[in-house]
């Protein structure tokens, strides 16, 4: 790695920067995944993850990216022909729906405009109309920077439906409190490389007893992503197949430091960092894509003035200021720049990133 790469202000939606302690942990010698030290490490990781998900239930670590986790949730919950209600207000909500369709589910896509949260009234009306086997939802839609209000959505769903509730928390896990058990969420899908400030490599699924039972009765199954196979191993402090051992070691260190400072402190840091980003954007008169009241603690999508391309702005910010931020996804590819403020970061780094984007916008407009 060059000195310049080392000094980058990495503001991607993921992977996010690693703290020195986490970097050290990922550089340690690899250990056997059936050895006692690994079993102890995995046990600590799962114990620390449970309060992050807000669950006393099972946490299953699959070696895959977040998309693998979404697929695991689908293949363990629905069979071809089952009805799925997919809630989407952005790129990742639609990806979840596509995965369900690919698996042969009959998917009703309930869309709300990008930049807005899920419309609860619309959702309730749809649930009164039709019975579903599963409902998919993206908690933080990282393509727009919207964080949904799970505390309202969870009970509204449960009043109408006993469908399995599958929630993509990839973009929100460890950035805000999550009470999975209280909200009757059946599967929550997270990753290591975002709010948990660890390298990419694992998708972490918190799974209710109901979801485990359902998975055991399905006629079609996945071999690799089988919840029950993984749970059988996790009960013995192991995993079904060779896990990303180094990522588990890094995650252990990251969780240790998050818990040392306290989870509430970690969430507060995210709220403060998000507020710093929003304030800086307002000072520079840059628009924020997510509607007020639903802005994610993890990421902000900044709306560019008409005619200014995201790729031009990002290139300038990288060259002139060493800031690497994300472009838009899908139809927003060239109209927004996304600045992540999650994981191991600080207010000055976030301020620096927004200033760099503003400078790049000014240069492009000149
Ligand atoms: C909300 C959300 N879901 C799913 C994914 C897919 O995760 P991965 O790229 O790890 O497959 C992402 C990635 O950024 C995401 O932000």
XYZ file of C-alpha atoms and ligand atoms in Angstrom:
382
model
C 0.000 0.000 0.000
C 1.353 3.430 -0.899
C 1.566 6.297 1.631
C -1.132 8.094 -0.353
C -3.537 5.131 -0.104
C -2.726 4.852 3.595
C -3.652 8.516 4.109
C -6.956 8.349 2.191
C -10.033 9.686 3.931
C -12.103 6.569 3.167
C -15.752 7.648 3.189
C -17.188 4.707 1.207
C -20.428 3.132 2.364
C -18.227 0.096 3.038
C -15.683 -1.188 3.637
C -14.960 1.381 6.337
C -11.551 2.178 7.900
C -10.068 -0.089 10.568
C -8.746 1.131 13.915
C -5.074 0.354 14.671
C -6.149 -2.382 17.139
C -8.396 -4.059 14.558
C -5.636 -3.865 11.958
C -3.241 -5.560 14.378
C -5.781 -8.302 15.072
C -6.225 -8.995 11.370
C -2.454 -9.328 10.972
C -2.073 -12.113 13.558
C -1.217 -15.686 12.539
C -4.208 -17.690 11.365
C -5.485 -20.404 13.746
C -7.329 -23.664 13.136
C -11.084 -23.163 12.936
C -11.757 -26.362 14.927
C -9.236 -25.429 17.644
C -10.165 -24.425 21.204
C -8.793 -20.860 20.809
C -11.035 -20.335 17.766
C -14.058 -21.773 19.597
C -13.462 -19.365 22.483
C -13.071 -16.456 20.072
C -16.288 -17.328 18.215
C -18.173 -17.650 21.493
C -17.037 -14.170 22.594
C -17.957 -12.703 19.199
C -21.470 -14.156 19.322
C -21.983 -13.059 22.943
C -20.983 -9.523 21.962
C -23.127 -9.528 18.816
C -26.360 -10.487 20.574
C -26.857 -7.093 22.273
C -25.898 -5.347 19.021
C -28.833 -7.120 17.322
C -30.997 -6.856 20.435
C -31.544 -10.588 20.561
C -31.190 -13.514 22.920
C -31.625 -15.798 19.927
C -29.097 -17.244 17.488
C -26.382 -15.393 15.576
C -25.092 -17.266 12.531
C -21.819 -16.132 10.912
C -21.602 -17.083 7.243
C -18.488 -16.371 5.227
C -19.970 -14.198 2.482
C -20.742 -10.561 1.757
C -24.036 -8.915 2.718
C -25.700 -10.041 -0.500
C -24.911 -13.632 0.474
C -26.647 -12.900 3.790
C -29.762 -11.624 1.980
C -29.776 -14.777 -0.131
C -29.366 -16.928 2.995
C -32.395 -15.210 4.558
C -34.526 -15.884 1.473
C -33.540 -19.504 0.859
C -34.206 -20.417 4.495
C -37.607 -18.699 4.602
C -39.439 -19.167 1.326
C -40.003 -21.858 -1.286
C -40.598 -21.231 -4.976
C -44.213 -20.099 -5.366
C -44.486 -18.557 -1.892
C -45.694 -14.985 -1.699
C -43.217 -12.336 -0.548
C -43.924 -8.665 0.104
C -40.786 -6.634 -0.654
C -40.663 -3.101 0.712
C -38.348 -0.894 -1.281
C -37.416 2.750 -1.476
C -34.037 2.340 -3.098
C -31.441 0.177 -4.740
C -30.887 -2.349 -1.956
C -34.585 -2.854 -1.210
C -34.998 -3.808 -4.862
C -31.987 -6.133 -4.684
C -33.637 -8.024 -1.802
C -36.795 -8.340 -3.953
C -34.733 -9.590 -6.919
C -33.134 -12.288 -4.783
C -36.585 -13.501 -3.705
C -37.765 -13.531 -7.356
C -34.632 -15.397 -8.427
C -35.520 -18.047 -5.857
C -38.949 -18.424 -7.488
C -41.031 -16.470 -4.954
C -44.087 -14.532 -6.153
C -42.965 -11.049 -5.143
C -45.178 -8.001 -4.643
C -42.900 -4.973 -4.696
C -44.250 -2.143 -2.552
C -42.237 0.885 -3.560
C -42.009 4.303 -2.005
C -40.056 7.136 -3.626
C -36.294 7.158 -3.193
C -35.360 9.470 -0.322
C -38.485 8.544 1.660
C -39.004 5.825 4.269
C -41.419 2.921 3.945
C -45.018 4.157 3.924
C -46.615 2.359 6.877
C -50.231 3.061 5.838
C -49.588 1.608 2.400
C -47.912 -1.394 3.996
C -50.806 -2.049 6.370
C -53.318 -1.794 3.513
C -51.335 -4.296 1.460
C -51.150 -6.721 4.388
C -54.943 -6.559 4.760
C -55.284 -7.430 1.086
C -53.040 -10.474 0.911
C -51.267 -13.100 3.045
C -47.506 -13.395 2.729
C -44.960 -15.998 3.748
C -42.265 -13.387 4.213
C -41.752 -9.633 4.173
C -38.418 -8.065 3.212
C -37.333 -4.658 4.396
C -34.133 -2.607 4.199
C -33.609 -0.770 7.495
C -31.027 1.729 6.255
C -31.317 2.173 2.497
C -27.700 3.133 1.879
C -28.420 4.218 -1.705
C -30.425 7.175 -0.360
C -29.280 7.552 3.258
C -32.760 6.834 4.660
C -33.113 4.977 7.964
C -36.552 3.480 8.497
C -38.430 3.615 11.774
C -38.411 -0.069 12.735
C -40.016 0.700 16.086
C -43.204 1.737 14.252
C -42.976 -0.701 11.343
C -42.424 -3.893 13.402
C -45.641 -3.693 15.483
C -47.688 -2.447 12.477
C -46.695 -5.588 10.590
C -47.388 -7.884 13.528
C -50.918 -6.505 14.021
C -51.754 -7.652 10.480
C -49.512 -10.554 9.590
C -47.607 -13.562 10.865
C -45.229 -13.522 7.872
C -41.545 -13.967 8.562
C -39.978 -10.515 8.792
C -36.562 -10.382 7.111
C -34.678 -7.133 7.695
C -31.511 -6.025 5.914
C -29.568 -4.197 8.633
C -26.348 -4.182 6.574
C -26.236 -0.367 6.546
C -27.446 0.229 10.091
C -26.082 -2.536 12.330
C -24.107 -1.095 15.263
C -24.900 2.494 14.267
C -28.216 2.762 16.158
C -30.040 0.667 18.764
C -31.752 -2.417 17.340
C -34.235 -4.441 19.397
C -34.784 -7.384 17.126
C -36.627 -9.607 19.639
C -38.962 -6.817 20.838
C -39.876 -6.003 17.230
C -40.544 -9.647 16.267
C -37.952 -9.564 13.513
C -37.225 -13.099 12.340
C -33.994 -12.606 10.435
C -31.717 -9.562 10.637
C -28.841 -9.538 8.166
C -25.672 -7.577 8.914
C -22.027 -7.458 7.830
C -18.621 -6.895 9.369
C -17.396 -4.111 7.065
C -19.648 -1.204 8.025
C -20.718 -0.130 11.536
C -18.668 -2.941 13.081
C -15.418 -1.438 11.673
C -13.992 -4.784 10.599
C -12.751 -6.059 7.234
C -15.294 -7.508 4.773
C -15.758 -11.279 4.792
C -18.613 -12.270 7.078
C -22.338 -11.785 6.939
C -23.922 -12.029 10.382
C -27.493 -13.258 10.620
C -29.522 -13.037 13.807
C -32.308 -15.580 13.503
C -35.445 -16.199 15.581
C -36.623 -19.655 16.702
C -39.581 -19.273 14.346
C -37.233 -18.780 11.391
C -35.123 -21.759 12.440
C -38.239 -23.957 12.617
C -39.490 -22.721 9.260
C -36.076 -23.376 7.664
C -36.113 -26.977 8.914
C -39.441 -27.683 7.191
C -38.679 -26.216 3.757
C -38.828 -28.535 0.780
C -36.055 -26.682 -1.064
C -32.904 -25.782 0.794
C -29.465 -24.353 0.325
C -26.516 -26.562 1.208
C -24.018 -23.844 2.133
C -26.499 -21.372 3.639
C -28.543 -23.919 5.623
C -29.514 -22.188 8.923
C -29.961 -25.470 10.782
C -26.627 -26.894 9.670
C -24.899 -23.680 10.798
C -26.844 -23.528 14.078
C -25.846 -27.136 14.857
C -22.206 -26.092 14.557
C -22.559 -22.734 16.315
C -24.034 -24.587 19.321
C -20.625 -26.314 19.506
C -18.836 -22.980 18.996
C -17.934 -23.743 15.414
C -19.140 -23.053 11.865
C -20.446 -25.349 9.104
C -17.472 -24.790 6.795
C -14.103 -23.024 6.892
C -14.872 -19.488 8.070
C -12.899 -16.299 7.356
C -10.817 -16.886 10.504
C -8.886 -13.623 10.188
C -12.081 -11.611 9.900
C -13.436 -13.286 13.040
C -10.233 -12.249 14.852
C -10.601 -8.654 13.647
C -14.287 -8.602 14.559
C -13.499 -9.849 18.049
C -11.146 -6.892 18.600
C -13.640 -4.428 17.118
C -16.471 -5.708 19.320
C -14.230 -5.647 22.375
C -13.477 -1.962 21.861
C -17.094 -1.075 21.015
C -18.303 -2.772 24.216
C -15.494 -1.253 26.298
C -16.772 2.238 25.442
C -20.387 1.077 25.743
C -22.911 0.488 22.988
C -24.857 3.656 23.770
C -21.676 5.680 23.412
C -20.996 4.023 20.045
C -24.500 4.922 18.830
C -24.160 8.478 20.144
C -20.913 8.868 18.204
C -22.763 7.896 15.043
C -25.531 10.405 15.737
C -22.947 13.150 16.334
C -20.992 12.260 13.192
C -24.173 12.304 11.105
C -25.115 15.704 12.546
C -21.647 17.019 11.633
C -22.153 15.840 8.056
C -25.611 17.415 7.806
C -24.440 20.714 9.284
C -21.497 20.916 6.880
C -23.789 20.096 3.930
C -26.197 22.843 4.961
C -23.352 25.361 5.325
C -22.219 24.519 1.785
C -25.829 24.610 0.550
C -25.637 20.984 -0.603
C -28.954 19.150 -0.594
C -29.545 16.031 1.508
C -31.461 13.297 -0.312
C -33.130 11.686 2.719
C -36.217 13.432 4.093
C -35.749 15.064 7.496
C -36.547 12.777 10.415
C -35.328 9.680 8.558
C -31.663 10.504 7.996
C -29.356 7.581 8.685
C -26.624 7.763 11.310
C -24.414 5.795 8.914
C -24.451 7.554 5.542
C -25.635 10.722 3.815
C -26.436 11.093 0.117
C -25.657 14.651 -0.980
C -27.686 15.903 -3.945
C -25.559 17.622 -6.577
C -26.665 20.761 -8.434
C -28.201 20.101 -11.876
C -25.647 19.322 -14.562
C -22.816 18.367 -12.172
C -21.820 14.723 -12.363
C -21.048 12.600 -9.341
C -18.099 10.915 -11.082
C -16.489 14.331 -11.782
C -16.964 15.477 -8.192
C -15.639 12.231 -6.720
C -12.578 12.274 -8.961
C -11.774 15.870 -7.959
C -12.287 15.158 -4.238
C -9.978 12.159 -4.487
C -7.230 13.930 -6.458
C -7.267 17.255 -4.645
C -8.167 16.229 -1.080
C -7.608 12.465 -0.782
C -11.292 11.872 -0.050
C -12.797 8.661 -1.424
C -16.584 8.720 -1.295
C -19.284 6.673 -3.017
C -21.299 7.647 -6.057
C -25.001 7.010 -6.431
C -26.620 3.679 -7.292
C -29.033 2.907 -10.130
C -30.916 5.996 -11.348
C -29.050 8.188 -8.838
C -25.613 7.106 -10.138
C -24.532 10.575 -11.306
C -26.815 12.796 -9.243
C -25.582 12.156 -5.684
C -22.343 11.705 -3.784
C -22.577 9.507 -0.703
C -20.472 10.190 2.368
C -20.308 7.451 4.963
C -19.907 8.443 8.608
C -19.937 5.057 10.278
C -17.480 2.806 12.050
C -14.001 4.027 13.015
C -14.100 7.720 12.093
C -14.211 11.237 13.544
C -15.965 14.574 13.123
C -12.900 16.275 11.504
C -12.669 13.514 8.862
C -16.332 13.910 8.018
C -16.095 17.684 7.889
C -13.038 17.346 5.625
C -14.970 15.065 3.258
C -17.957 17.401 2.918
C -15.643 20.402 2.405
C -13.816 18.448 -0.327
C -17.099 17.617 -2.079
C -18.208 21.258 -1.866
C -14.904 22.400 -3.332
C -15.216 19.865 -6.144
C -18.759 21.032 -6.883
C -17.556 24.647 -7.023
C -14.726 23.641 -9.377
C -17.138 21.747 -11.649
C -19.535 24.698 -11.726
C -16.807 27.254 -12.533
C -28.272 -1.896 2.662
C -27.346 -2.816 1.957
N -27.737 -4.078 1.743
C -26.945 -4.953 1.104
C -25.691 -4.600 0.672
C -24.832 -5.604 -0.040
O -23.717 -5.910 0.726
P -22.399 -6.550 0.049
O -21.838 -5.514 -0.871
O -21.542 -6.821 1.256
O -22.829 -7.771 -0.660
C -25.239 -3.293 0.876
C -23.895 -2.889 0.419
O -23.480 -1.767 0.503
C -26.082 -2.383 1.539
O -25.702 -1.126 1.768
